[in-house]
Amino acid sequence: MTAKLNRRTANAAPAAPVRIVHLGLGAFHRTHQAWYTQHASDGAQWGIAAFTGRRPDAAVALAAQDGLFTLIERGGEGDRFELVTSIVEAHDGADGAALCRLVAAPATALVTLTITEAAYNLAADGTLDTANPAVQADIGILRPAGTKDVSDAGTPPGPAAPRAASTPAASTAASRAPAVSTAAGRLVQALAARRDAGAGPLAVVSCDNLAHNGAAARAAIGGLADVANPGLGAWIAENVSFVGTSVDRITPRTTEAEIALVAAECGYADSSPVVTEPFSDWVLSGEFPAGRPDWASAGAVFVDEIEHFENRKLWLLNGAHSLLAYAGQLRGHATVAQALADPACAAWIKEFWDEAEANLPADGLGIPAYRAALLARFSNARIAHHLAQIAMDGSSKLRMRAVPVLTAELSAGRSGAGVARMIAAWVAFLREGHKSGATVSDSAAAELNAALELPDGQDLRALLGILDGGLAADDAAIAAVAAQMDGLPAPA
Ligand SMILES: NC(=O)c1ccc[n+]([C@@H]2O[C@H](COP(=O)([O-])OP(=O)(O)OC[C@H]3O[C@@H](n4cnc5c(N)ncnc54)[C@H](O)[C@@H]3O)[C@@H](O)[C@H]2O)c1
Ligand SMILES: O=P(O)(O)OC[C@@H](O)[C@@H](O)[C@H](O)[C@H](O)CO
């Protein structure tokens, strides 16, 4: 019988001490931050305790193999297999006591995040969306007992965040506290425990595909604390550094085929392998008050100004992905590689890239080489990156991948046809789904469905308003998107 993977059967080194707490134990964290930590020169000193976001499954599966998993590096020509050992604990995200205990531990220096764009619960203006029911519920729970509701969230007062969760008694208190449900709510509770334990400052490192992701994490976490518990908000402002990053490594969802492949090629049973491309990139900017692994020794780059790197990646790579996700599916394609092989999609990508490039600095970013490398990466047909996965949560993704380019193109007096087509394809995809009764996979599904009920034309303005209030009020933007609707293919 094939041996089950764990530290003993793999003859792996002893687990490193936990110094990193991660939220969002998905595939990408394992191909990226866990891989960089494993490859850092001092990686043996930096163990990761990782928490799932919404369901316990991934933590249960990974904990059963002591956090170990196989990374399949899938190039155009073949696969390479690597055992990754940097995750040393895996927990259910709903385990508030474990999160408080680990974040409050003085050895913990970093909290990293890959919780998806939508999980930040930010409004279109980038501030915490206090109208979101889950945010409102967390505000009520996090507000110290007996304090008056001074926010505009309209929630009743709730009990205090757990105190001093670094002790067993406090952990018990944390487990008795009503459960916050958002990622920011969980972290605010855990940071309260760190403050009360006197464990000092740390860094929160967002690794999600968001523009200004450090500032977005500050808006989500600091913003929630400011509303629910201003004293804690002030402590967070003083003691928590929010590091911005640009992260890149194409990581599709794992399938049963990869599980079988690892069993056949590696000779052990791994329930949780991940598959990714050989390419990897990580640009970071910010302070690490309690230290960090030597990620630079594994290829990460530290910069003072990150905005241009972020835009290069979010517009050229992720923007092209979103364009392919909607236009490609309308043309009957299922994966990125299939869509890019379609000359119509390839021409649309080129047109969009020309517009995005016109709004990036000409020097220092190596755009021509970056574009050429992207074409090669997207064409790697051995990576089955499904357009349906990329299409999810379009309302928060297009806000960052399309809106800034369209706004810049229109202000420069140009048509913005290429980027307008991305938005038009999103609208056409949503309309088609609505007509056929498909479920909208988007955290703003309720607003999208309400907009889609409106007559044609009115629905367009309402949908653009969900992306950005400015766009919906701009007749030129509406016209630019409407002009691209006709050129889109009829649904397959
Ligand atoms: N997959 C990639 O190629 C890639 C590359 C760069 C960046 N990213 C970033 O990483 C994120 C995660 O990607 P992945 O491939 O690991 O996805 P995944 O579906 O494998 O994992 C997502 C993780 O986020 C958690 N999550 C989802 N919604 C949440 C919510 N509302 N609140 C809290 N946690 C929530 C899930 O429980 C899971 O742990 C992406 O959304 C993106 O921002 C992904
Ligand atoms: O992960 P998402 O859902 O934010 O976006 C889907 C893809 O565009 C994304 O995962 C890319 O593959 C990735 O950003 C490459 O580094």
Coordinates of C-alpha atoms and ligand atoms in Angstrom, one line a residue:
M1 CA 0.0 0.0 0.0
T2 CA 1.2 3.6 -0.8
A3 CA 2.6 5.2 2.4
K4 CA 0.7 8.4 3.6
L5 CA 2.8 11.5 3.4
N6 CA 3.9 13.0 6.8
R7 CA 7.2 14.2 8.4
R8 CA 8.1 10.6 9.5
T9 CA 7.4 8.8 6.2
A10 CA 9.1 11.6 4.3
N11 CA 12.0 11.6 6.6
A12 CA 11.7 15.4 6.8
A13 CA 13.6 17.8 9.1
P14 CA 11.9 18.7 12.4
A15 CA 9.2 21.4 12.0
A16 CA 10.5 24.9 12.2
P17 CA 9.1 27.2 15.0
V18 CA 6.0 29.1 14.1
R19 CA 6.9 32.7 13.2
I20 CA 4.4 33.3 10.4
V21 CA 0.7 33.1 10.7
H22 CA -1.2 32.8 7.3
L23 CA -4.8 33.3 6.5
G24 CA -6.2 31.7 3.4
L25 CA -4.8 28.2 3.1
G26 CA -5.5 27.9 -0.6
A27 CA -3.4 26.7 -3.5
F28 CA -1.6 30.0 -4.1
H29 CA -0.2 30.4 -0.6
R30 CA 1.4 27.0 -1.0
T31 CA 3.0 27.6 -4.4
H32 CA 4.2 31.1 -3.5
Q33 CA 4.8 32.2 0.1
A34 CA 5.4 28.7 1.4
W35 CA 7.8 28.0 -1.5
Y36 CA 9.7 31.3 -0.9
T37 CA 10.0 30.5 2.8
Q38 CA 11.2 27.0 2.2
H39 CA 13.9 28.4 -0.3
A40 CA 15.0 31.3 2.0
S41 CA 18.5 30.9 3.3
D42 CA 17.1 31.0 6.9
G43 CA 13.9 29.1 6.1
A44 CA 14.6 26.4 8.7
Q45 CA 13.9 29.1 11.4
W46 CA 10.5 30.2 9.9
G47 CA 7.6 27.9 10.3
I48 CA 4.1 28.8 9.0
A49 CA 0.9 28.2 10.8
A50 CA -1.8 28.4 8.1
F51 CA -5.6 28.9 8.6
T52 CA -8.3 28.2 6.0
G53 CA -10.8 30.9 5.2
R54 CA -14.3 29.5 4.9
R55 CA -14.2 25.8 5.3
P56 CA -12.0 23.5 7.4
D57 CA -11.3 20.9 4.7
A58 CA -7.9 22.0 3.5
A59 CA -6.6 22.3 7.1
V60 CA -7.9 18.9 8.0
A61 CA -6.3 17.3 4.9
L62 CA -3.0 19.1 5.4
A63 CA -2.8 18.6 9.2
A64 CA -3.1 14.9 8.6
Q65 CA 0.2 15.0 6.7
D66 CA 1.9 17.4 9.2
G67 CA 1.5 20.3 6.7
L68 CA 3.7 18.7 4.1
F69 CA 2.6 18.8 0.4
T70 CA 4.1 18.3 -3.1
L71 CA 4.6 21.2 -5.4
I72 CA 4.3 20.1 -9.1
E73 CA 6.2 22.6 -11.2
R74 CA 4.7 22.2 -14.6
G75 CA 6.7 23.5 -17.5
G76 CA 5.9 23.3 -21.2
E77 CA 8.1 20.1 -21.5
G78 CA 7.5 18.2 -18.2
D79 CA 6.9 18.2 -14.5
R80 CA 9.3 18.6 -11.5
F81 CA 8.2 17.4 -8.0
E82 CA 9.3 19.1 -4.8
L83 CA 8.3 18.4 -1.2
V84 CA 7.4 21.6 0.7
T85 CA 7.8 21.5 4.5
S86 CA 7.5 25.1 5.6
I87 CA 3.9 24.8 6.7
V88 CA 4.1 23.3 10.2
E89 CA 0.5 23.8 11.4
A90 CA -2.8 23.8 9.6
H91 CA -6.0 25.1 11.3
D92 CA -9.6 25.7 10.6
G93 CA -10.1 29.5 10.0
A94 CA -13.0 29.4 12.5
D95 CA -10.6 28.3 15.3
G96 CA -10.4 31.8 16.9
A97 CA -8.6 30.5 20.0
A98 CA -5.7 29.0 17.9
L99 CA -5.5 32.2 15.9
C100 CA -5.4 34.4 19.0
R101 CA -2.8 32.2 20.6
L102 CA -0.5 32.2 17.6
V103 CA -0.8 35.9 16.7
A104 CA -0.3 36.8 20.4
A105 CA 2.9 34.7 20.6
P106 CA 6.0 37.0 20.8
A107 CA 7.8 34.7 18.3
T108 CA 5.3 35.5 15.6
A109 CA 6.6 38.3 13.3
L110 CA 4.3 38.2 10.3
V111 CA 0.7 37.6 9.3
T112 CA 0.4 36.9 5.5
L113 CA -2.9 36.9 3.6
T114 CA -4.3 35.2 0.5
I115 CA -8.0 35.5 1.2
T116 CA -9.2 36.6 -2.2
E117 CA -10.0 40.2 -3.3
A118 CA -13.7 40.0 -2.2
A119 CA -12.8 39.0 1.4
Y120 CA -11.4 42.5 2.2
N121 CA -15.0 43.8 2.2
L122 CA -14.1 47.2 0.8
A123 CA -16.4 49.6 -0.9
A124 CA -15.7 51.0 -4.3
D125 CA -13.9 54.0 -2.7
G126 CA -11.4 51.7 -0.9
T127 CA -12.8 52.1 2.6
L128 CA -14.3 49.3 4.7
D129 CA -17.8 48.5 3.5
T130 CA -19.7 49.0 6.8
A131 CA -23.0 48.3 5.0
N132 CA -21.9 44.7 4.4
P133 CA -24.0 42.5 6.8
A134 CA -21.0 40.3 7.8
V135 CA -18.9 43.4 8.6
Q136 CA -21.8 44.8 10.6
A137 CA -22.1 41.6 12.6
D138 CA -18.4 41.6 13.3
I139 CA -18.5 45.2 14.5
G140 CA -21.2 44.3 16.9
I141 CA -19.1 41.4 18.3
L142 CA -15.8 43.3 18.4
R143 CA -17.2 46.4 20.2
P144 CA -16.2 46.3 23.9
A145 CA -19.1 45.5 26.2
G146 CA -21.1 48.5 27.3
T147 CA -19.9 50.9 24.7
K148 CA -22.4 52.9 22.7
D149 CA -23.0 52.3 19.0
V150 CA -21.3 55.4 17.6
S151 CA -20.7 54.0 14.1
D152 CA -23.1 54.2 11.2
A153 CA -23.3 50.5 11.1
G154 CA -26.4 50.3 13.3
T155 CA -25.4 47.2 15.2
P156 CA -26.1 46.5 18.8
P157 CA -23.2 46.5 21.3
G158 CA -21.4 43.1 21.7
P159 CA -18.9 41.6 24.0
A160 CA -15.2 42.7 24.1
A161 CA -12.5 41.0 22.0
P162 CA -10.9 38.3 24.0
R163 CA -8.2 39.4 26.4
A164 CA -4.6 38.1 26.7
A165 CA -5.2 35.0 24.6
S166 CA -1.5 34.0 25.1
T167 CA -2.5 32.2 28.3
P168 CA -4.7 29.0 28.4
A169 CA -7.4 30.8 30.2
A170 CA -7.5 33.5 27.6
S171 CA -7.6 31.0 24.8
T172 CA -10.7 29.5 26.5
A173 CA -12.1 33.0 26.7
A174 CA -11.5 33.4 23.0
S175 CA -13.2 30.2 22.2
R176 CA -16.2 31.3 24.2
A177 CA -16.5 34.7 22.5
P178 CA -19.2 34.9 19.8
A179 CA -17.5 34.0 16.5
V180 CA -16.6 36.8 14.1
S181 CA -16.8 35.6 10.6
T182 CA -14.8 37.9 8.3
A183 CA -11.0 37.6 7.9
A184 CA -10.5 41.1 9.1
G185 CA -12.7 40.4 12.1
R186 CA -10.7 37.4 13.1
L187 CA -7.5 39.3 12.8
V188 CA -8.7 42.3 14.8
Q189 CA -9.6 39.8 17.5
A190 CA -6.2 38.2 17.3
L191 CA -4.4 41.6 17.3
A192 CA -6.3 42.5 20.5
A193 CA -4.8 39.4 22.0
R194 CA -1.3 40.4 20.8
R195 CA -1.7 43.9 22.3
D196 CA -2.9 42.4 25.6
A197 CA -0.1 39.9 25.7
G198 CA 2.4 42.8 25.2
A199 CA 4.0 40.8 22.3
G200 CA 4.9 43.9 20.3
P201 CA 4.6 45.0 16.7
L202 CA 4.3 42.8 13.6
A203 CA 3.8 43.1 9.9
V204 CA 0.7 42.1 7.9
V205 CA 1.6 41.1 4.4
S206 CA -1.2 41.0 1.8
C207 CA -0.5 38.6 -1.0
D208 CA -3.8 39.1 -2.8
N209 CA -4.3 40.5 -6.3
L210 CA -5.4 43.9 -5.2
A211 CA -4.2 47.4 -6.1
H212 CA -2.4 48.9 -3.1
N213 CA -2.9 45.6 -1.3
G214 CA -1.0 46.8 1.8
A215 CA -3.3 49.9 2.1
A216 CA -6.3 47.6 1.4
A217 CA -5.4 45.4 4.3
R218 CA -5.0 48.4 6.5
A219 CA -8.4 49.7 5.4
A220 CA -10.0 46.3 6.1
I221 CA -8.3 45.5 9.4
G222 CA -7.4 49.0 10.8
G223 CA -10.8 50.3 9.5
L224 CA -12.7 47.6 11.3
A225 CA -10.9 48.2 14.6
D226 CA -11.3 52.0 14.3
V227 CA -15.1 51.5 14.0
A228 CA -15.5 48.8 16.6
N229 CA -12.9 49.6 19.1
P230 CA -11.0 52.9 18.6
G231 CA -8.4 52.2 21.3
L232 CA -7.4 49.0 19.5
G233 CA -7.5 50.9 16.2
A234 CA -4.9 53.3 17.7
W235 CA -2.7 50.4 18.8
I236 CA -2.9 48.8 15.4
A237 CA -2.0 52.1 13.7
E238 CA 1.1 52.3 16.0
N239 CA 2.2 48.7 16.0
V240 CA 1.1 47.0 12.8
S241 CA 2.9 47.6 9.5
F242 CA 1.0 46.8 6.4
V243 CA 3.3 45.6 3.7
G244 CA 2.4 45.9 0.0
T245 CA 3.3 43.2 -2.5
S246 CA 3.0 42.2 -6.1
V247 CA 2.7 38.5 -6.3
D248 CA 2.9 36.3 -9.3
R249 CA 2.8 32.6 -10.0
I250 CA -0.1 31.0 -12.0
T251 CA -1.7 28.4 -9.8
P252 CA -4.8 26.6 -11.0
R253 CA -7.0 24.5 -8.8
T254 CA -5.6 21.0 -8.0
T255 CA -7.5 18.1 -9.6
E256 CA -7.7 14.4 -8.9
A257 CA -5.3 13.9 -11.8
E258 CA -2.5 15.6 -9.8
I259 CA -3.2 13.5 -6.7
A260 CA -2.8 10.3 -8.8
L261 CA 0.3 11.7 -10.6
V262 CA 2.1 12.4 -7.3
A263 CA 1.2 8.9 -6.0
A264 CA 2.6 7.4 -9.2
E265 CA 5.7 9.6 -9.5
C266 CA 6.7 10.2 -5.8
G267 CA 5.6 6.9 -4.3
Y268 CA 3.5 8.3 -1.4
A269 CA -0.1 9.4 -1.0
D270 CA -0.5 13.2 -0.9
S271 CA -4.1 14.4 -0.6
S272 CA -3.1 18.0 -1.2
P273 CA -0.5 18.6 -4.0
V274 CA -0.4 21.9 -5.8
V275 CA 0.4 22.5 -9.5
T276 CA 2.1 25.7 -10.8
E277 CA 4.3 27.1 -13.5
P278 CA 8.1 27.4 -13.2
F279 CA 7.8 31.2 -13.3
S280 CA 7.6 33.0 -9.9
D281 CA 7.8 36.7 -8.8
W282 CA 7.4 38.6 -5.6
V283 CA 8.0 42.3 -5.1
L284 CA 7.5 43.7 -1.6
S285 CA 7.5 47.2 0.0
G286 CA 7.2 48.1 3.6
E287 CA 8.5 47.6 7.1
F288 CA 9.0 44.4 9.0
P289 CA 9.2 45.5 12.7
A290 CA 9.7 41.9 14.1
G291 CA 11.8 40.6 11.2
R292 CA 11.2 38.3 8.3
P293 CA 12.7 35.4 6.4
D294 CA 15.5 36.2 4.0
W295 CA 13.0 35.9 1.1
A296 CA 15.5 37.9 -1.1
S297 CA 17.8 34.9 -1.1
A298 CA 14.9 32.9 -2.7
G299 CA 14.4 35.6 -5.4
A300 CA 12.0 38.1 -3.8
V301 CA 12.7 41.8 -4.5
F302 CA 12.3 44.6 -2.0
V303 CA 11.5 48.1 -3.3
D304 CA 10.7 51.5 -1.9
E305 CA 7.9 52.2 -4.5
I306 CA 5.7 49.3 -5.6
E307 CA 2.9 51.0 -7.5
H308 CA 4.3 50.5 -11.0
F309 CA 5.1 46.9 -10.4
E310 CA 1.6 46.3 -9.1
N311 CA 0.0 48.0 -12.1
R312 CA 2.2 46.1 -14.5
K313 CA 1.1 42.8 -13.0
L314 CA -2.6 43.6 -12.3
W315 CA -3.2 45.2 -15.7
L316 CA -1.1 43.1 -18.1
L317 CA -1.4 39.7 -16.5
N318 CA -4.6 39.8 -14.4
G319 CA -6.4 42.2 -16.8
A320 CA -5.7 39.9 -19.7
H321 CA -6.9 36.9 -17.7
S322 CA -10.2 38.7 -17.0
L323 CA -10.6 39.6 -20.7
L324 CA -10.0 36.0 -21.7
A325 CA -12.3 34.8 -18.9
Y326 CA -15.4 36.6 -20.2
A327 CA -14.7 37.0 -23.9
G328 CA -13.1 33.5 -24.1
Q329 CA -16.0 31.8 -22.4
L330 CA -18.5 33.6 -24.7
R331 CA -16.5 32.2 -27.6
G332 CA -16.7 28.7 -26.1
H333 CA -13.2 28.3 -24.6
A334 CA -12.5 26.7 -21.3
T335 CA -8.9 27.5 -20.5
V336 CA -6.5 30.4 -20.8
A337 CA -4.3 28.5 -23.3
Q338 CA -7.3 27.6 -25.5
A339 CA -8.6 31.2 -25.5
L340 CA -5.2 32.6 -26.4
A341 CA -4.9 30.2 -29.3
D342 CA -8.0 31.9 -30.8
P343 CA -6.8 34.7 -33.1
A344 CA -9.7 37.0 -32.1
C345 CA -8.9 36.7 -28.4
A346 CA -5.2 37.2 -29.1
A347 CA -5.9 40.4 -31.0
W348 CA -8.1 41.7 -28.2
I349 CA -5.3 41.0 -25.7
K350 CA -2.8 42.9 -27.8
E351 CA -5.1 45.9 -28.1
F352 CA -5.8 45.9 -24.3
W353 CA -2.0 45.6 -23.6
D354 CA -1.2 48.5 -25.9
E355 CA -3.6 50.7 -23.9
A356 CA -2.4 49.5 -20.5
E357 CA 1.2 50.0 -21.6
A358 CA 0.5 53.6 -22.6
N359 CA -0.4 54.2 -18.9
L360 CA 2.8 52.6 -17.4
P361 CA 6.2 54.2 -17.3
A362 CA 8.2 53.5 -20.4
D363 CA 11.5 52.9 -18.4
G364 CA 12.5 50.5 -15.7
L365 CA 9.7 47.9 -16.1
G366 CA 10.9 46.0 -19.2
I367 CA 7.4 45.9 -20.6
P368 CA 8.2 44.4 -24.0
A369 CA 10.0 41.4 -22.4
Y370 CA 7.2 41.2 -19.8
R371 CA 4.5 40.9 -22.5
A372 CA 6.5 38.3 -24.5
A373 CA 7.0 36.3 -21.3
L374 CA 3.2 36.5 -20.6
L375 CA 2.3 35.2 -24.0
A376 CA 4.6 32.2 -23.4
R377 CA 3.2 31.6 -19.9
F378 CA -0.4 31.8 -21.0
S379 CA 0.3 29.5 -23.9
N380 CA 1.6 26.7 -21.6
A381 CA -1.3 24.3 -22.4
R382 CA 0.0 21.8 -19.8
I383 CA -1.4 24.2 -17.2
A384 CA -5.1 23.9 -17.4
H385 CA -6.1 27.3 -15.9
H386 CA -9.9 27.4 -16.1
L387 CA -11.5 30.6 -17.3
A388 CA -14.5 29.9 -15.0
Q389 CA -12.2 30.1 -12.0
I390 CA -10.8 33.4 -13.1
A391 CA -14.3 34.8 -13.9
M392 CA -15.4 34.6 -10.3
D393 CA -15.8 37.8 -8.3
G394 CA -15.5 40.0 -11.4
S395 CA -16.9 43.0 -9.7
S396 CA -14.0 43.4 -7.3
K397 CA -11.4 42.2 -9.9
L398 CA -12.4 44.5 -12.8
R399 CA -12.4 47.5 -10.4
M400 CA -8.6 47.1 -10.3
R401 CA -7.8 45.4 -13.6
A402 CA -10.0 47.5 -16.0
V403 CA -11.4 50.7 -14.4
P404 CA -8.0 52.5 -13.9
V405 CA -7.0 51.9 -17.5
L406 CA -10.4 52.9 -19.0
T407 CA -10.4 56.1 -16.9
A408 CA -6.8 57.0 -17.9
E409 CA -7.5 56.3 -21.6
L410 CA -10.6 58.4 -21.7
S411 CA -8.9 61.3 -19.9
A412 CA -6.1 61.1 -22.5
G413 CA -8.8 61.6 -25.2
R414 CA -8.4 58.1 -26.5
S415 CA -11.2 55.5 -27.1
G416 CA -10.1 52.9 -24.6
A417 CA -11.7 50.3 -26.9
G418 CA -9.5 47.4 -25.7
V419 CA -10.2 47.9 -22.0
A420 CA -13.9 48.8 -22.7
R421 CA -14.1 45.4 -24.4
M422 CA -13.1 43.7 -21.2
I423 CA -15.9 45.4 -19.3
A424 CA -18.4 44.8 -22.2
A425 CA -17.5 41.1 -22.2
W426 CA -18.1 40.9 -18.4
V427 CA -21.5 42.6 -18.9
A428 CA -22.4 40.2 -21.8
F429 CA -21.2 37.2 -19.7
L430 CA -23.4 38.3 -16.8
R431 CA -26.4 39.0 -19.0
E432 CA -26.1 35.6 -20.6
G433 CA -25.8 33.9 -17.2
H434 CA -28.8 35.8 -16.0
K435 CA -30.9 34.8 -19.0
S436 CA -30.0 31.1 -18.6
G437 CA -30.6 31.2 -14.8
A438 CA -26.9 30.5 -13.9
T439 CA -25.7 31.4 -10.4
V440 CA -23.5 34.5 -10.3
S441 CA -20.2 33.7 -8.6
D442 CA -19.5 37.0 -7.1
S443 CA -19.6 38.4 -3.6
A444 CA -21.8 41.3 -5.0
A445 CA -24.2 38.8 -6.6
A446 CA -27.3 40.5 -5.0
E447 CA -26.5 43.9 -6.5
L448 CA -25.5 42.4 -9.8
N449 CA -28.7 40.4 -10.0
A450 CA -30.8 43.5 -9.2
A451 CA -28.9 45.5 -11.9
L452 CA -29.5 42.6 -14.4
E453 CA -33.3 42.9 -13.8
L454 CA -33.3 46.4 -15.3
P455 CA -34.1 46.9 -19.0
D456 CA -31.1 46.8 -21.5
G457 CA -29.2 50.1 -21.3
Q458 CA -30.2 50.9 -17.7
D459 CA -28.7 47.6 -16.6
L460 CA -25.4 48.7 -18.2
R461 CA -25.2 51.9 -16.2
A462 CA -26.1 50.0 -13.0
L463 CA -23.5 47.3 -13.6
L464 CA -20.8 49.9 -14.2
G465 CA -21.9 51.6 -11.0
I466 CA -21.1 48.5 -9.1
L467 CA -17.5 48.7 -10.5
D468 CA -17.1 52.4 -9.9
G469 CA -19.5 55.3 -9.2
G470 CA -17.4 57.6 -11.5
L471 CA -17.8 55.3 -14.5
A472 CA -21.6 55.1 -14.1
A473 CA -21.8 58.9 -14.0
D474 CA -19.6 59.3 -17.1
D475 CA -21.5 59.1 -20.4
A476 CA -18.3 58.7 -22.3
A477 CA -17.4 55.6 -20.3
I478 CA -20.9 54.2 -20.8
A479 CA -20.7 54.8 -24.6
A480 CA -17.2 53.3 -24.8
V481 CA -18.4 50.1 -23.2
A482 CA -21.7 50.0 -25.2
A483 CA -19.7 50.4 -28.4
Q484 CA -17.9 47.1 -27.7
M485 CA -21.0 45.1 -26.9
D486 CA -22.0 44.6 -30.5
G487 CA -18.6 43.2 -31.5
L488 CA -18.7 40.5 -29.0
P489 CA -19.5 37.0 -30.1
A490 CA -22.9 35.5 -29.6
P491 CA -22.7 33.0 -26.7
A492 CA -21.5 29.5 -27.7
Ligands
LIG1 N1 -4.0 31.3 -7.9 C1 -3.2 32.1 -8.4 O1 -2.6 31.9 -9.5 C2 -2.9 33.4 -7.7 C3 -1.8 34.2 -8.1 C4 -1.5 35.4 -7.4 C5 -2.3 35.8 -6.4 N2 -3.4 35.1 -6.0 C6 -4.2 35.6 -4.9 O2 -4.4 34.6 -4.0 C7 -5.8 34.4 -3.7 C8 -6.2 33.0 -3.4 O3 -5.9 32.2 -4.6 P1 -5.9 30.6 -4.5 O4 -5.5 30.2 -5.8 O5 -5.1 30.2 -3.3 O6 -7.4 30.3 -4.2 P2 -8.0 29.1 -3.4 O7 -9.5 29.1 -3.8 O8 -7.2 27.9 -3.5 O9 -7.9 29.6 -1.9 C9 -8.5 30.8 -1.4 C10 -8.4 30.8 0.1 O10 -9.1 32.0 0.5 C11 -10.1 31.7 1.4 N3 -11.2 32.6 1.3 C12 -12.0 32.6 0.2 N4 -13.0 33.5 0.4 C13 -12.8 34.0 1.7 C14 -13.4 35.0 2.5 N5 -14.5 35.6 2.0 N6 -12.9 35.2 3.7 C15 -11.8 34.6 4.1 N7 -11.1 33.7 3.4 C16 -11.6 33.4 2.2 C17 -10.4 30.3 1.1 O11 -11.0 29.6 2.2 C18 -9.1 29.7 0.8 O12 -8.4 29.4 2.0 C19 -6.5 35.0 -5.0 O13 -7.8 35.4 -4.8 C20 -5.5 36.1 -5.4 O14 -5.9 37.3 -4.8 C21 -3.7 33.9 -6.6
LIG2 O1 -6.5 34.6 -8.3 P1 -7.5 35.6 -8.8 O2 -8.9 35.0 -8.7 O3 -7.4 36.9 -8.2 O4 -7.3 35.9 -10.3 C1 -7.2 34.9 -11.3 C2 -5.9 34.9 -12.0 O5 -5.9 36.1 -12.8 C3 -4.7 34.9 -11.1 O6 -4.9 33.9 -10.2 C4 -3.4 34.8 -11.8 O7 -3.3 33.5 -12.3 C5 -2.3 35.1 -10.9 O8 -2.4 36.4 -10.4 C6 -0.9 34.9 -11.5 O9 0.0 35.3 -10.7

